[in-house]
Coordinates of C-alpha atoms and ligand atoms in Angstrom, one line a residue:
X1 CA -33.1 7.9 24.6
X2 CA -32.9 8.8 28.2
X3 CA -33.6 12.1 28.6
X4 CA -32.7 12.5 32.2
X5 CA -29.1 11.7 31.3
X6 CA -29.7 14.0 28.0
X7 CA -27.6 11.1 26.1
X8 CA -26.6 12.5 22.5
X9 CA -29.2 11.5 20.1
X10 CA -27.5 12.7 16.9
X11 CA -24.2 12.4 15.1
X12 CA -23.7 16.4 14.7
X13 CA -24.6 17.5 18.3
X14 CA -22.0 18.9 20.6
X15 CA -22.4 16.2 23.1
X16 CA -22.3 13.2 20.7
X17 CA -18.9 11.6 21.0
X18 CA -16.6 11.8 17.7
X19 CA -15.4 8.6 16.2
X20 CA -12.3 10.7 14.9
X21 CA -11.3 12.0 18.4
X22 CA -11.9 8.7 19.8
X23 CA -9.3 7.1 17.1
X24 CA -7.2 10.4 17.3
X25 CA -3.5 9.1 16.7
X26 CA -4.7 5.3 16.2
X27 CA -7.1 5.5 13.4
X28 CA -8.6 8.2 10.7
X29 CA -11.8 7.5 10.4
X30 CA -13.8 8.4 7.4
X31 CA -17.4 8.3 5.5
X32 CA -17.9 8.4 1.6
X33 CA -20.1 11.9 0.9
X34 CA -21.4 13.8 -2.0
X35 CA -20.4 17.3 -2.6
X36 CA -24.4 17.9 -1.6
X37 CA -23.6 17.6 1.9
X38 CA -20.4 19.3 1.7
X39 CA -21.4 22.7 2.8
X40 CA -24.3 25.2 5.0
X41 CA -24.8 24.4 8.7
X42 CA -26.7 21.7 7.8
X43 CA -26.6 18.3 10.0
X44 CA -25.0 16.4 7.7
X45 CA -22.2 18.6 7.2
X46 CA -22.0 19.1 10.6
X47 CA -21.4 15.5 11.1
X48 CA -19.0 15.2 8.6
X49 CA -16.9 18.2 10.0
X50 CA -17.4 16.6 13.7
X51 CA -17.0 12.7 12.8
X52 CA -14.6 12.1 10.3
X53 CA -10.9 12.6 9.5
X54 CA -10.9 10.9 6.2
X55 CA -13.2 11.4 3.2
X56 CA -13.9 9.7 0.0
X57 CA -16.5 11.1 -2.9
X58 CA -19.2 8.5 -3.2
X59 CA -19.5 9.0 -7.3
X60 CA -18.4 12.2 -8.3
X61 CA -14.8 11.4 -9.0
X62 CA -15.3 8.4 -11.2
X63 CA -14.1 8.4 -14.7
X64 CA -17.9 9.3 -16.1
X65 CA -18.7 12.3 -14.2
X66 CA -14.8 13.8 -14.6
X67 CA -15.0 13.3 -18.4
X68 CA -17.6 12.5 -19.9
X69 CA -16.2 13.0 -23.3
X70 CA -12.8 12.7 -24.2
X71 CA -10.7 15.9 -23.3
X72 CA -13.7 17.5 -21.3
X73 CA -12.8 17.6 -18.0
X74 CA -15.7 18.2 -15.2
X75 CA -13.7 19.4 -12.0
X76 CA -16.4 21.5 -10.0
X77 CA -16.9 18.3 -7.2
X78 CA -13.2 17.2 -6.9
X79 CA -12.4 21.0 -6.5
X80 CA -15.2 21.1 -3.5
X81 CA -13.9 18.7 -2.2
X82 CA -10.8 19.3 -2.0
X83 CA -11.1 22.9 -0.7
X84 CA -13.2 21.2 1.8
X85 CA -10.4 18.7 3.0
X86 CA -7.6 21.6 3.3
X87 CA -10.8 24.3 5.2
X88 CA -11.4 21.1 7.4
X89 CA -7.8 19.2 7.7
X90 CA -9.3 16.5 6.4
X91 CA -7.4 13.4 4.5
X92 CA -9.0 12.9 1.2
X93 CA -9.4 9.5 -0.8
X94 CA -9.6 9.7 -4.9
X95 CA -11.9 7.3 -5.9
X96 CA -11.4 5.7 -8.8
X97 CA -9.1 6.6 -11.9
X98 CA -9.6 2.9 -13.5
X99 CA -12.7 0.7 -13.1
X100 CA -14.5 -0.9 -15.3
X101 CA -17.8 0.4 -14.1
X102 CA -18.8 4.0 -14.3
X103 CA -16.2 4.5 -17.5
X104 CA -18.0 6.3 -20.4
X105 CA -17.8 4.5 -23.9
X106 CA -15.3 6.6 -25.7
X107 CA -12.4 5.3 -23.5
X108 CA -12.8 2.3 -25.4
X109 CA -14.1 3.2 -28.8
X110 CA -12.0 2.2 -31.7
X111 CA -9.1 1.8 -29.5
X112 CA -6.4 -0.5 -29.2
X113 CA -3.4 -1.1 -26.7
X114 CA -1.4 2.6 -27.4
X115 CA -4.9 4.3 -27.9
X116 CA -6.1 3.3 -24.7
X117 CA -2.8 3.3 -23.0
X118 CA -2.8 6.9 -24.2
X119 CA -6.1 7.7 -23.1
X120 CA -5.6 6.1 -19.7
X121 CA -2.3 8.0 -18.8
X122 CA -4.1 11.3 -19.9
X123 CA -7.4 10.7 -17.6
X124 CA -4.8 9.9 -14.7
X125 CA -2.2 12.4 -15.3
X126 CA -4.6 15.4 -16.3
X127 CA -6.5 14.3 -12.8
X128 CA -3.8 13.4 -10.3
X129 CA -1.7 15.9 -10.8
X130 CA -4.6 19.1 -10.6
X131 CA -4.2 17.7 -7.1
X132 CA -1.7 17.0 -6.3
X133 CA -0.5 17.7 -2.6
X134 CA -4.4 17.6 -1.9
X135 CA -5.8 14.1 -2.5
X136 CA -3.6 12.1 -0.8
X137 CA -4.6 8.4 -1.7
X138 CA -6.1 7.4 -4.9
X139 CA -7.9 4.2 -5.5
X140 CA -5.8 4.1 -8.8
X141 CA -7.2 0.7 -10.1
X142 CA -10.6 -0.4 -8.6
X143 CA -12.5 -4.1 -8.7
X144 CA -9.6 -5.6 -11.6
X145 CA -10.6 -9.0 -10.3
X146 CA -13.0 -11.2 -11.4
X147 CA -15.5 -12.7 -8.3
X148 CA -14.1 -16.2 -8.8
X149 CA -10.1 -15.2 -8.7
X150 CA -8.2 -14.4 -11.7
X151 CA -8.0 -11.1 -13.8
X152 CA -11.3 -9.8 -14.5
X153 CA -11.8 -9.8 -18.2
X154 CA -12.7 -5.5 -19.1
X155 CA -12.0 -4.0 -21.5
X156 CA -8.8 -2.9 -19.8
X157 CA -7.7 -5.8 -19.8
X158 CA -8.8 -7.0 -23.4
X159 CA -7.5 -3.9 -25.2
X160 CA -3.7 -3.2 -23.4
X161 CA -3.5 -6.7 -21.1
X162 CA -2.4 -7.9 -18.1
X163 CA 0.0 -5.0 -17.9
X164 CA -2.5 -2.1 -17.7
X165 CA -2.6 -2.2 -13.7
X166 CA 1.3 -1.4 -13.7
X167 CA 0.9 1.3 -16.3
X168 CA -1.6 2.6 -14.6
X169 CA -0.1 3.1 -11.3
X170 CA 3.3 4.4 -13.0
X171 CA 1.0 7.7 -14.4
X172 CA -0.1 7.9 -11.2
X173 CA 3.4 8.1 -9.1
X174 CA 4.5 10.3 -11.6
X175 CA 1.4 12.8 -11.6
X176 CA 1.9 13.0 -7.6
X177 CA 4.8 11.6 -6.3
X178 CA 3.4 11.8 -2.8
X179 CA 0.2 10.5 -2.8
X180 CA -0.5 6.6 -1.5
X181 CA -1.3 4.3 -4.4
X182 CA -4.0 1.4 -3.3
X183 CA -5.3 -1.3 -5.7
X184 CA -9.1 -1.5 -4.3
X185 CA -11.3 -4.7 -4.5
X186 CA -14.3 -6.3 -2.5
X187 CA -14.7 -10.0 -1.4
X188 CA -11.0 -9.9 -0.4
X189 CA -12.2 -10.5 3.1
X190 CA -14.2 -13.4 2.2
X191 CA -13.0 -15.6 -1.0
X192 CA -9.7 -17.0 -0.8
X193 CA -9.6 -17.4 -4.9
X194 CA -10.1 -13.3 -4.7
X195 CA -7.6 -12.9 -2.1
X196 CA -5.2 -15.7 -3.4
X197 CA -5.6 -13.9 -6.9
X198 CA -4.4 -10.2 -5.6
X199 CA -1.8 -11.5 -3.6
X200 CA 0.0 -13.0 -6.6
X201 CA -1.0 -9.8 -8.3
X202 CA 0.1 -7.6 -5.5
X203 CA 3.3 -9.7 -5.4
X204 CA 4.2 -9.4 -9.1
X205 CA 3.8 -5.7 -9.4
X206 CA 6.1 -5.3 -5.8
X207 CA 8.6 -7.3 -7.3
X208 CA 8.8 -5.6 -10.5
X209 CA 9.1 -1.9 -9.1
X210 CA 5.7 -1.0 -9.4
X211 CA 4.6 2.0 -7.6
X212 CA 1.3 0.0 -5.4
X213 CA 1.6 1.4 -1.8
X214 CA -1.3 -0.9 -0.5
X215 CA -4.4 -2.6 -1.0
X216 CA -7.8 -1.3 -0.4
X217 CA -10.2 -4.2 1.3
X218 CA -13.7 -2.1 0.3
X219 CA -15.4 -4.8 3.3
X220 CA -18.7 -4.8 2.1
X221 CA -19.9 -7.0 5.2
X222 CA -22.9 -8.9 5.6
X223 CA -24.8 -10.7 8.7
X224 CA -23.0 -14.2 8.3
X225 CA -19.3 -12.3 8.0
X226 CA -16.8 -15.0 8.6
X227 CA -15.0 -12.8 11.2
X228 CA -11.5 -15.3 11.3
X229 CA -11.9 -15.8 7.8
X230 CA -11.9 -12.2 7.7
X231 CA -8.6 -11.6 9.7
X232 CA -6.6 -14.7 7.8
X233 CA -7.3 -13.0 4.7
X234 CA -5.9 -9.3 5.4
X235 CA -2.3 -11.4 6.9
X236 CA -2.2 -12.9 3.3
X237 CA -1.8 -9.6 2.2
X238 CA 0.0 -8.0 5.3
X239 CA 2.4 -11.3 4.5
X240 CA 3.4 -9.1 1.3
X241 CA 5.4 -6.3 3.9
X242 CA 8.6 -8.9 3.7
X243 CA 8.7 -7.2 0.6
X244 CA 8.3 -3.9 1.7
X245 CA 8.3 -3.1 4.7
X246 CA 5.8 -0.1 4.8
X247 CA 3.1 -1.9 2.2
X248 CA -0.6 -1.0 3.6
X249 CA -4.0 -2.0 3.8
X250 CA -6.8 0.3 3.7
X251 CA -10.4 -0.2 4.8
X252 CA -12.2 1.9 2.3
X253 CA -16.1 1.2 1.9
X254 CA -17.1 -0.6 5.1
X255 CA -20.5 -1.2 6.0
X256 CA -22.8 -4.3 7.3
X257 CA -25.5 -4.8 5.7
X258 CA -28.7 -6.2 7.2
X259 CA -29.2 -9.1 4.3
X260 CA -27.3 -11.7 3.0
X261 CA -26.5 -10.8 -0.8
X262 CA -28.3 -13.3 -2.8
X263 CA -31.3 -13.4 -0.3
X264 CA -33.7 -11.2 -2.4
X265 CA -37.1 -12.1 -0.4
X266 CA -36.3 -11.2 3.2
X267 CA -37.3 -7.7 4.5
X268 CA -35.9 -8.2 8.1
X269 CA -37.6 -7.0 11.5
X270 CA -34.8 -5.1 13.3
X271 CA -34.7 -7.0 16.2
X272 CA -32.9 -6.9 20.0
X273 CA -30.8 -10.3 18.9
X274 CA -30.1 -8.7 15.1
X275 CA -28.8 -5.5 17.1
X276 CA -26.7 -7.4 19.3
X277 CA -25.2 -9.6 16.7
X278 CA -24.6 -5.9 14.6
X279 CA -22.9 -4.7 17.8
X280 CA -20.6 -7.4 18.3
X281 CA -19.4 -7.9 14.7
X282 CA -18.8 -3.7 14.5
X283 CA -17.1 -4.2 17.9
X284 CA -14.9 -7.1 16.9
X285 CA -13.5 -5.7 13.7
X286 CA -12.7 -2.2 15.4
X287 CA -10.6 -4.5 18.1
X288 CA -9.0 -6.0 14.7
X289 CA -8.5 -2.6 12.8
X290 CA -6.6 -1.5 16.3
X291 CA -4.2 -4.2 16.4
X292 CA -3.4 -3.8 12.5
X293 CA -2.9 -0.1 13.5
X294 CA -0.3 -0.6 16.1
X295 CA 1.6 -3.0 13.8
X296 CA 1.3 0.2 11.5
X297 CA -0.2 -2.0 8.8
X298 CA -3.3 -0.1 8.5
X299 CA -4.1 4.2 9.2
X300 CA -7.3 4.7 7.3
X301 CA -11.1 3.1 7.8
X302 CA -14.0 4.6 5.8
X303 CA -17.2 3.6 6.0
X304 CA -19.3 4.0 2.2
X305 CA -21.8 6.3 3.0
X306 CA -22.8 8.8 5.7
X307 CA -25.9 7.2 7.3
X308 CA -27.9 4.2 7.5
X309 CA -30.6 7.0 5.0
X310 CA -28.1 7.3 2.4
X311 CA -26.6 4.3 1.9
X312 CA -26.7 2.3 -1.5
X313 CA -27.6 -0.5 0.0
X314 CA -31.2 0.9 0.5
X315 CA -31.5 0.2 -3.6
X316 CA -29.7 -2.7 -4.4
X317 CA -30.0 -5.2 -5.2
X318 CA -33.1 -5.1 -3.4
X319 CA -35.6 -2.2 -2.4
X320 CA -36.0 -2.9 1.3
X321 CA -34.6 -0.8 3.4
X322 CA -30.8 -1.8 4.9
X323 CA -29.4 -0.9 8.4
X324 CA -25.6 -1.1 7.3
X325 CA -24.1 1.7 9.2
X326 CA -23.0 3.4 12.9
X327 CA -25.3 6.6 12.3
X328 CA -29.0 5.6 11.4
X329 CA -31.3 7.3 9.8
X330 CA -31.8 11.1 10.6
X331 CA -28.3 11.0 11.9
X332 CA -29.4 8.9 15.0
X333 CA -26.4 7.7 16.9
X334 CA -26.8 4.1 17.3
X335 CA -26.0 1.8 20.6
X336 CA -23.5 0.2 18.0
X337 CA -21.8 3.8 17.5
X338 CA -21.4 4.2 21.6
X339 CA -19.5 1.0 21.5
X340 CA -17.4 1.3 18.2
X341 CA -16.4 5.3 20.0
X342 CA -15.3 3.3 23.5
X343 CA -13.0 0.9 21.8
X344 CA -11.3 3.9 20.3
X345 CA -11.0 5.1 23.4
X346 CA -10.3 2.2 25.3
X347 CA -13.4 2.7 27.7
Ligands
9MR401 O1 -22.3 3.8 -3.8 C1 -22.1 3.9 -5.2 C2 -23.5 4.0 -5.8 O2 -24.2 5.2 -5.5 C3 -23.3 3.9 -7.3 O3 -24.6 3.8 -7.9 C4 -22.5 2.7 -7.7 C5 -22.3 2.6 -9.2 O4 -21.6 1.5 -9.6 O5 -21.3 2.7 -7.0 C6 -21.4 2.7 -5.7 O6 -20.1 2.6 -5.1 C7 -19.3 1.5 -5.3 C8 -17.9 1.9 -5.3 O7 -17.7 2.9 -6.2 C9 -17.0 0.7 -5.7 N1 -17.2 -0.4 -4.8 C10 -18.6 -0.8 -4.7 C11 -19.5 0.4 -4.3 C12 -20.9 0.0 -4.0 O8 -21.5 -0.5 -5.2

């Protein structure tokens, strides 16, 4: 960095500029975190207070950590975090009541369609409405498609059927009746089975009175993003607003990774061209996410994880080391962060 100019180094410094002031009444922007880092002076809660206006727990509010065994609630993260959203005025994101990952055994053992039904509404009611009024979008349902379009075959979907997304969602809207309701899913931005597959779903539960407020597009880039693949994707489901009018997308666990998913071998060089190519893709899709904002389509854009040294991508699937964020390692601000601020600003 230049010295001379003392150009802002690190995400928490005074001088570094602030992604959520430079989106201020455009955009929230937002980072998944772990209670860890969710109080002290320490840098990385400093960056978290500084950067972001939106905040999602990274694993702690899962099914498996909140209870583990059946009527034994673990609250102590969710109740960090949300004291730390009302301290901060911060939006919080409740991530995930349904998924078929991270769900302990006993949801499904011995049960069948009232059991589970049962078991579901209590997990979701017991949850949503401790906070109610203070988490204020849940990823109710998370990943219920399979990669190759069509329902994904849990056991959700086994034990109650197709009808466990609807029911789902209905324990939620009455457990808060003010919080937003997102159906959450990854690929959306890239398959058009996936996509093609949540619009119909999206459709069907719209049309029958179903309480989904939006749909969460996680945007787990890579370096070969299709970037107008991308944007005629998110207007299939923007399309579904001629059915109600204030129907949402969300971006809720963006990052870039430096590696192409199935591309095991490579452990990349990070190089001038690779940066620039990083640069323009983050730059594009904030010029994307602003238009959807005007149209009001789209308020919310987090980012899953807090630096490039944290992110899960580091450990899967492979061990090298990914470059997937705005804030590197140690907090470093980089070139690709300067640019994202500008756009939000309009410098
Ligand atoms: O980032 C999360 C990682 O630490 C966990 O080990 C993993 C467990 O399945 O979940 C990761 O977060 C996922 C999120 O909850 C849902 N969408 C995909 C995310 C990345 O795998």
């Amino acid at each position: 960095m230049n010295k001379e100019t003392k150009a802002p180094v690190f995400a928490w410094e005074d001088a570094a500029p602030s992604l959520k002031e430079a989106f201020a009444g455009k955009l929230k922007i937002g980072a998944a975190v772990n209670t860890r880092h969710l109080s002290g002076d320490t840098p990385e809660c400093r960056t978290i207070k500084k950067q972001f206006s939106v905040l999602t727990l990274e694993n702690e509010s899962k099914p498996e950590p909140v209870q583990p065994q059946e009527g034994r609630f673990v609250f102590g993260p969710l109740d960090r975090f949300a004291a730390f959203g009302e301290e901060n005025g911060i939006r919080l994101r409740g991530h995930t009541l349904v998924w078929h990952s991270q769900c302990p055994a006993w949801f499904f053992d011995g049960a069948d369609r009232d059991l589970l039904l049962k078991r579901m509404r209590d997990h979701i009611g017991t949850v949503v409405s401790r906070y109610r009024g203070k988490i204020a979008v849940w990823d109710v349902v998370n990943e219920a498609l399979k990669d190759s379009g069509g329902m994904r075959e849990s056991p959700w979907y086994k034990i109650i059927g197709e009808d466990y997304i609807a029911e789902a969602f209905r324990a939620a809207r009455e457990a808060d009746p003010g919080a937003r309701l997102i159906l959450n899913d990854y690929n959306l931005e890239s398959s058009d089975a996936k996509v093609g597959t949540m619009a119909a779903v999206a459709e069907k539960l719209l049309r029958d009175g179903v309480p989904l407020d939006g749909i969460g597009f996680q945007m787990h880039l890579g370096p070969d993003t299709d970037l107008g693949k991308l944007r005629e994707n998110v207007r299939k489901i923007t399309a579904l607003r001629s059915l109600r009018p204030d129907f949402q997308i969300e971006v809720t666990e963006l990052d870039l990774s430096s590696y192409r998913w199935g591309d095991l071998a490579e452990d990349i060089k990070w190089t001038e061209e690779r940066e620039r190519r990083f640069r323009e893709t983050y730059a594009a899709l904030f010029r994307f996410y602003l238009d959807l904002a005007e149209e009001g389509v789209l308020d919310s854009v987090v980012f899953w994880g807090l630096s490039d040294g944290v992110s899960w991508l580091n450990g899967f699937p492979r061990r090298h080391r990914n470059y997937p964020l705005l804030i590197g390692r140690d907090l470093r601000l980089k070139p690709a962060f300067f640019e994202v601020a500008g756009i939000g600003t309009g410098d």
